[in-house]
PDB file of C-alpha atoms in Angstrom:
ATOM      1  CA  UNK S   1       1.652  -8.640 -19.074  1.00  0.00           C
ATOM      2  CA  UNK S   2       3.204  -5.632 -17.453  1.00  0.00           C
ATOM      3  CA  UNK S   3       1.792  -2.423 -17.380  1.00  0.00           C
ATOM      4  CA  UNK S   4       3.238   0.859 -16.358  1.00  0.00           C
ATOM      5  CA  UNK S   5       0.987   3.258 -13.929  1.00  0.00           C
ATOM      6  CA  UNK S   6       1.970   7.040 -12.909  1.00  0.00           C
ATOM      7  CA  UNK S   7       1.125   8.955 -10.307  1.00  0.00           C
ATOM      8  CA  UNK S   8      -2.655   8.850  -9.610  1.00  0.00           C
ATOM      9  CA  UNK S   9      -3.396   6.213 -11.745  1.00  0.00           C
ATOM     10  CA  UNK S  10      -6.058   3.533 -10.174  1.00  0.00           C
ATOM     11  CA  UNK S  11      -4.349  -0.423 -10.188  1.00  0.00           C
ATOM     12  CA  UNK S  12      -7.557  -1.541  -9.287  1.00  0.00           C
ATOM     13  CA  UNK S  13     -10.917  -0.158  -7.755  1.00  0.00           C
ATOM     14  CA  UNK S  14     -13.024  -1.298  -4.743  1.00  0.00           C
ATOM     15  CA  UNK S  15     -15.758  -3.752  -5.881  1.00  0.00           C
ATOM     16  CA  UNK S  16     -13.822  -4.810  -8.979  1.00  0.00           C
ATOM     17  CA  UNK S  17     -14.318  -8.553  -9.466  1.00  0.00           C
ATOM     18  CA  UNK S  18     -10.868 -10.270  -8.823  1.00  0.00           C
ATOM     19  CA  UNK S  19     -10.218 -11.161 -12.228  1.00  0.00           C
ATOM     20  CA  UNK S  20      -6.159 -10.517 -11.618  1.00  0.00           C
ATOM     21  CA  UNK S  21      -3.512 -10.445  -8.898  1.00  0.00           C
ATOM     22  CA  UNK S  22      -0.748  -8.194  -9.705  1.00  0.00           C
ATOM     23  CA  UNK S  23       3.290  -8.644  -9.006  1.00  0.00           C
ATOM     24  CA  UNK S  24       4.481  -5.034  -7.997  1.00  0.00           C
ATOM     25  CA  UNK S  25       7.753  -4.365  -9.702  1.00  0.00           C
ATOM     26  CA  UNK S  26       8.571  -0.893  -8.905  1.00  0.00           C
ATOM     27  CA  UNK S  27       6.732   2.194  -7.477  1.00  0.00           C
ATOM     28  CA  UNK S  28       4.834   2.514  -4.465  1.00  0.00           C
ATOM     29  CA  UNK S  29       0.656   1.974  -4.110  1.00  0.00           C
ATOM     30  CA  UNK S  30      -1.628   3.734  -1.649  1.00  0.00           C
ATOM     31  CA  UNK S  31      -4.885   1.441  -0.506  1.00  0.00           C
ATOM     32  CA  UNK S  32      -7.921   3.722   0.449  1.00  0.00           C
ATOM     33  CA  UNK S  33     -11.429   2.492   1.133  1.00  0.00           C
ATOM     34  CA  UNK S  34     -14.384   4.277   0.600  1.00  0.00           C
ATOM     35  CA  UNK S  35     -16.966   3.750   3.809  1.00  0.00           C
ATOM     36  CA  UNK S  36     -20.718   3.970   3.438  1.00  0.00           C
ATOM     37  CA  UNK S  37     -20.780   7.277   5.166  1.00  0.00           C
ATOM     38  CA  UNK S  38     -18.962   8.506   2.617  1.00  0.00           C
ATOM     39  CA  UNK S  39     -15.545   8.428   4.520  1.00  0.00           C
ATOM     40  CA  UNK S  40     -12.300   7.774   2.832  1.00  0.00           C
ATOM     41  CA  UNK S  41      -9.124   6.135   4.598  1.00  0.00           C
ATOM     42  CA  UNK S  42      -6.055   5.048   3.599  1.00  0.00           C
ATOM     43  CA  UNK S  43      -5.188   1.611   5.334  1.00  0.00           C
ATOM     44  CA  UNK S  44      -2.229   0.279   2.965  1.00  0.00           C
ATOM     45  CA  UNK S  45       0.684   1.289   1.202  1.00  0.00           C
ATOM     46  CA  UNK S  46       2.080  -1.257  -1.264  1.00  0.00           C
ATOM     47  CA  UNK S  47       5.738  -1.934  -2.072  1.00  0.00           C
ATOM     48  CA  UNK S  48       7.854  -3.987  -4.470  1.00  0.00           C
ATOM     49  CA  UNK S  49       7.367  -7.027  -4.076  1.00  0.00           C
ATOM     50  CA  UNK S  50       4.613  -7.821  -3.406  1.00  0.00           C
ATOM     51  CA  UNK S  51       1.362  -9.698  -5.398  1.00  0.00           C
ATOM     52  CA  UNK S  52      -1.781  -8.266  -4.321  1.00  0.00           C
ATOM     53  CA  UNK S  53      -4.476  -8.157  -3.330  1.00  0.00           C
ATOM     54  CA  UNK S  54      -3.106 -10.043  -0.616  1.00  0.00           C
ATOM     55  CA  UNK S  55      -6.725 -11.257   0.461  1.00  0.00           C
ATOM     56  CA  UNK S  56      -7.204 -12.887  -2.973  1.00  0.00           C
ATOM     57  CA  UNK S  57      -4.075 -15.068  -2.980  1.00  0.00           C
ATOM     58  CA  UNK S  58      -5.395 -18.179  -2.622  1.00  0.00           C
ATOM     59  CA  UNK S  59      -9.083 -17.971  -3.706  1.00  0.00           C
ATOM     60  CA  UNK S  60     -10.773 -14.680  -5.225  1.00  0.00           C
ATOM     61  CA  UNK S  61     -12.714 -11.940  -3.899  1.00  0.00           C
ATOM     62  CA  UNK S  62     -13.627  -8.581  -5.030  1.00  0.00           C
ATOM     63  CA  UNK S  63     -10.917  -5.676  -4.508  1.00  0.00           C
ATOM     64  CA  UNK S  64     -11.698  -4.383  -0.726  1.00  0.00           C
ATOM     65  CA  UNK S  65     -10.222  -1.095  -1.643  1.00  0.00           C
ATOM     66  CA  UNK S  66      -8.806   1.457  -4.108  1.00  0.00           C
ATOM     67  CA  UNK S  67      -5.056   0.999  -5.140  1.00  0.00           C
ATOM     68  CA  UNK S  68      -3.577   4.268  -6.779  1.00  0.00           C
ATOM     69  CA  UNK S  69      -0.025   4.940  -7.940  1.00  0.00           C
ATOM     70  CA  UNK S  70       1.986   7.069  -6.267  1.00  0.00           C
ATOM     71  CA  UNK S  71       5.071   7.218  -7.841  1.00  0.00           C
ATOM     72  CA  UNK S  72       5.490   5.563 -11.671  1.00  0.00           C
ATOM     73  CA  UNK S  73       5.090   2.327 -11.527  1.00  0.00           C
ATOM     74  CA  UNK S  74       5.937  -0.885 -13.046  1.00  0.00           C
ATOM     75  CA  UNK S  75       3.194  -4.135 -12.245  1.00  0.00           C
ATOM     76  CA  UNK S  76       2.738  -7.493 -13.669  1.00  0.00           C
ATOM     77  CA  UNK S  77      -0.788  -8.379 -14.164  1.00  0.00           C
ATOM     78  CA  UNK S  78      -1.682 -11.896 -13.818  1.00  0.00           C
ATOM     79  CA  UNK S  79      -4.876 -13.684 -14.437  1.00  0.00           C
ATOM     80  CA  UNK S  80      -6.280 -15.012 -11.227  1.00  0.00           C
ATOM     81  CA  UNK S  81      -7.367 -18.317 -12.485  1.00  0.00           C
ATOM     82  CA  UNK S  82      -3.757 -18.942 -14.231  1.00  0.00           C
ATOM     83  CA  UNK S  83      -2.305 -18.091 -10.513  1.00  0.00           C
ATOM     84  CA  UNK S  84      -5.315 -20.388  -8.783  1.00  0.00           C
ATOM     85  CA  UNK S  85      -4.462 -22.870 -11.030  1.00  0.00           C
ATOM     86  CA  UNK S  86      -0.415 -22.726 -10.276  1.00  0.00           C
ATOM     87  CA  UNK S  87      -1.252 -22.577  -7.036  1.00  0.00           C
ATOM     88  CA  UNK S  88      -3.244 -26.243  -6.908  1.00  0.00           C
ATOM     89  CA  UNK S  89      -0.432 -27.840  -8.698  1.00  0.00           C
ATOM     90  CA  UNK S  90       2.844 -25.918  -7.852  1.00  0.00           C
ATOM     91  CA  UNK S  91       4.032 -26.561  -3.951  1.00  0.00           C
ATOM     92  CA  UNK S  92       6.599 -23.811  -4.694  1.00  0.00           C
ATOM     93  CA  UNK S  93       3.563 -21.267  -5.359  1.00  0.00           C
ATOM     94  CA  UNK S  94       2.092 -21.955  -2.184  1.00  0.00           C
ATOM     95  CA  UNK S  95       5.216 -21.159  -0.156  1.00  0.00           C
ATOM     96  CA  UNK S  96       5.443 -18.091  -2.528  1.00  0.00           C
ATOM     97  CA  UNK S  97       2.087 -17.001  -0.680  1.00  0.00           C
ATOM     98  CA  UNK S  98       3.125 -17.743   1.934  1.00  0.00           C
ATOM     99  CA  UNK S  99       6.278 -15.779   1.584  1.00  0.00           C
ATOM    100  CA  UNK S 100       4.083 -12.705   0.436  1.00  0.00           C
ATOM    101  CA  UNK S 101       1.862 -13.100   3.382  1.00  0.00           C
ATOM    102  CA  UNK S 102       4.695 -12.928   5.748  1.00  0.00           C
ATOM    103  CA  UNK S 103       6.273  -9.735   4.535  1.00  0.00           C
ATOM    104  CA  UNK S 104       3.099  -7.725   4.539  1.00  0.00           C
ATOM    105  CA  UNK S 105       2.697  -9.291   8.185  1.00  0.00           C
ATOM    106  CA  UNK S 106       5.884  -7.994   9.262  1.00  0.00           C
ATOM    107  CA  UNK S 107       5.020  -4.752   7.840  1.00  0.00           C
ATOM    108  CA  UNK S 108       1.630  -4.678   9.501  1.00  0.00           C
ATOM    109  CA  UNK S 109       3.723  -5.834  12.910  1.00  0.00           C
ATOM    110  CA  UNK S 110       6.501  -2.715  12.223  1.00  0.00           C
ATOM    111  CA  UNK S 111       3.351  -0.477  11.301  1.00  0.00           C
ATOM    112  CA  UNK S 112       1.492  -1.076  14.877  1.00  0.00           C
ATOM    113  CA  UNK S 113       5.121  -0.618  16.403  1.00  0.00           C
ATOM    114  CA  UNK S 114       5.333   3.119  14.723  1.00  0.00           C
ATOM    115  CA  UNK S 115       1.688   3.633  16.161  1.00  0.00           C
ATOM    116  CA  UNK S 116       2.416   2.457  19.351  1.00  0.00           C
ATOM    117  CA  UNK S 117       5.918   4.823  19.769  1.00  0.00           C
ATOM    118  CA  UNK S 118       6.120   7.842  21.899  1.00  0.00           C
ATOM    119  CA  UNK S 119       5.382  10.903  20.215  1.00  0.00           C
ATOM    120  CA  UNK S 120       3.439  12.065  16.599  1.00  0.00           C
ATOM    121  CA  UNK S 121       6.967  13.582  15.049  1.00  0.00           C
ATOM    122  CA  UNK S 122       8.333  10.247  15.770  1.00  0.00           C
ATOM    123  CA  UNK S 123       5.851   8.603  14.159  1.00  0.00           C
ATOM    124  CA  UNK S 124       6.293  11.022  11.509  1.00  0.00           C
ATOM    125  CA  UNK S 125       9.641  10.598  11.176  1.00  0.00           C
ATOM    126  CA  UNK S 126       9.652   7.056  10.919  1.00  0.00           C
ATOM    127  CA  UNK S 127       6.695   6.525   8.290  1.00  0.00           C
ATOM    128  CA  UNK S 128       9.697   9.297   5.735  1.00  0.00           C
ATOM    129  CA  UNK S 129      12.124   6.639   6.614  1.00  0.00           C
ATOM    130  CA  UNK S 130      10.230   3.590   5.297  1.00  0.00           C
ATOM    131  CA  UNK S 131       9.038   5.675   2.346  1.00  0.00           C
ATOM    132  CA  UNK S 132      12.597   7.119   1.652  1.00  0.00           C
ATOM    133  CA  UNK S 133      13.632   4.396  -0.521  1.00  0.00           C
ATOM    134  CA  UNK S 134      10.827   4.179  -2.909  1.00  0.00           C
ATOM    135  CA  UNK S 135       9.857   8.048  -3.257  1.00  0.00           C
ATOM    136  CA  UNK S 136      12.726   9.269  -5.682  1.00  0.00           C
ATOM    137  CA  UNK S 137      13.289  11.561  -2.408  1.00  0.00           C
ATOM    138  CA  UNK S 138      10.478  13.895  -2.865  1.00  0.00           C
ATOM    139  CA  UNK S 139       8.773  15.018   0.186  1.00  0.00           C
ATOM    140  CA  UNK S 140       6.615  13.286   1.961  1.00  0.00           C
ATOM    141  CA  UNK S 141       3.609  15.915   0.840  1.00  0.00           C
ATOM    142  CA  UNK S 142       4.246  15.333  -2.519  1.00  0.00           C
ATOM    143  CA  UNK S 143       3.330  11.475  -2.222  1.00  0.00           C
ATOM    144  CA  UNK S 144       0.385  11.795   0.605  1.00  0.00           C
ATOM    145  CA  UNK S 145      -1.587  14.610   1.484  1.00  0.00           C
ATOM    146  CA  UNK S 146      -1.783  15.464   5.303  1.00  0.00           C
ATOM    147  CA  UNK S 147      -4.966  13.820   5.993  1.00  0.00           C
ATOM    148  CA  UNK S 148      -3.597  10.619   4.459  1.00  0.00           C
ATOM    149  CA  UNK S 149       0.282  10.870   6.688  1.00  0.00           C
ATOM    150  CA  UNK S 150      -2.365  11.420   9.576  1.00  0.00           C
ATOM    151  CA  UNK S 151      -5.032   8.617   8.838  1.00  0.00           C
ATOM    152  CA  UNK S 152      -1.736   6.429   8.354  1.00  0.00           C
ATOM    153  CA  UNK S 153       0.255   7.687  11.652  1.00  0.00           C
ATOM    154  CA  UNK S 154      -2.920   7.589  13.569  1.00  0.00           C
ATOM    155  CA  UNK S 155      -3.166  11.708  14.476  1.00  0.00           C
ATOM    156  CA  UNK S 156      -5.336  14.022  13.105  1.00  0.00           C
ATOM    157  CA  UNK S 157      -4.406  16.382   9.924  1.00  0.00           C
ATOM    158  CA  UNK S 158      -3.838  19.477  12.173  1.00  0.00           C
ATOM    159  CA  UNK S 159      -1.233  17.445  14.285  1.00  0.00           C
ATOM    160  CA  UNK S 160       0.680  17.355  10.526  1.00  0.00           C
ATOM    161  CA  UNK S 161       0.471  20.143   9.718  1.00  0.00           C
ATOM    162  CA  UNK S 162       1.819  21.625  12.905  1.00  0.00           C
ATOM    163  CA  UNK S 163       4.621  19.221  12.592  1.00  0.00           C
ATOM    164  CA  UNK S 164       5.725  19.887   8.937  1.00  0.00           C
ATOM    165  CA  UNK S 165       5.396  23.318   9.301  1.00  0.00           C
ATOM    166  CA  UNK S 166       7.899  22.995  12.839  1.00  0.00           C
ATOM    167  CA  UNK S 167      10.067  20.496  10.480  1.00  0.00           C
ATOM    168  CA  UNK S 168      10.999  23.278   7.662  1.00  0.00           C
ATOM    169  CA  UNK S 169      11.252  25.729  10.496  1.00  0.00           C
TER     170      UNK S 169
END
């Protein structure tokens, strides 16, 4: 079943029992968890592509975070004991995970590389290149607010500010 989201609609919530997995087909997902001290942070963006959640791939668990649109978007939902099921008897499913797996990997690899890299605007600059493609070109603001680039870049929401004000300057 497919299902169309826009911007600031919830995929799926923390908590929520993993009753489906969900094949994004177009748009772009932000991952936040809420902490017990009543913290919020974004720790994922989400792509085409990819069937998440990625932890419940080969055995179910509740959602560990919050996935909201945002950009429209396009998902397939599928129901996780259809996908356990394929899974058991389907080699080709397993590789299909295992495909999955290694993307987001890779990702999380190029994502400690942009952490690790000299300076905050080039961080900056690098997170509006990965997101360039899937944003429909609208500024970076429009799709994360500055706590959320800074959470993501790994510098605080004054830091991004001063740079995005320096940037239009």
């Amino acid at each position: 079943m497919r299902l169309t989201l826009h911007r600031g609609e919830v995929l799926f919530r923390q908590g929520d029992p993993g009753t489906y997995l969900y094949r994004i087909v177009s748009g772009v997902f932000k991952v936040t968890r809420l902490h017990e001290n009543g913290n919020i942070l974004l720790f994922n963006l989400l792509f085409p592509g990819e069937i998440v959640p990625h932890h419940s791939l080969l055995s179910a668990k509740d959602c560990h975070g919050t996935a909201t649109a945002l950009t429209t978007s396009e998902v397939e939902r599928i129901p996780a004991d259809d996908w356990y099921a394929e899974v058991a008897m389907q080699p080709e499913k397993a590789i299909e995970v295992g495909r999955v797996l290694q993307e987001k990997l890779r990702f999380m690899q190029q994502r400690i590389d942009h952490l690790t890299i000299g300076s905050p605007a080039e961080r900056l600059k690098l997170l509006k290149q990965s997101l360039s493609g899937y944003t429909e070109q609208r500024p970076l603001t429009d799709i994360l607010t500055q706590e959320e680039i800074g959470q993501f870049i790994g510098v605080r929401r004054e830091t991004i500010n001063r740079l995005l004000r320096s940037d239009v300057e």
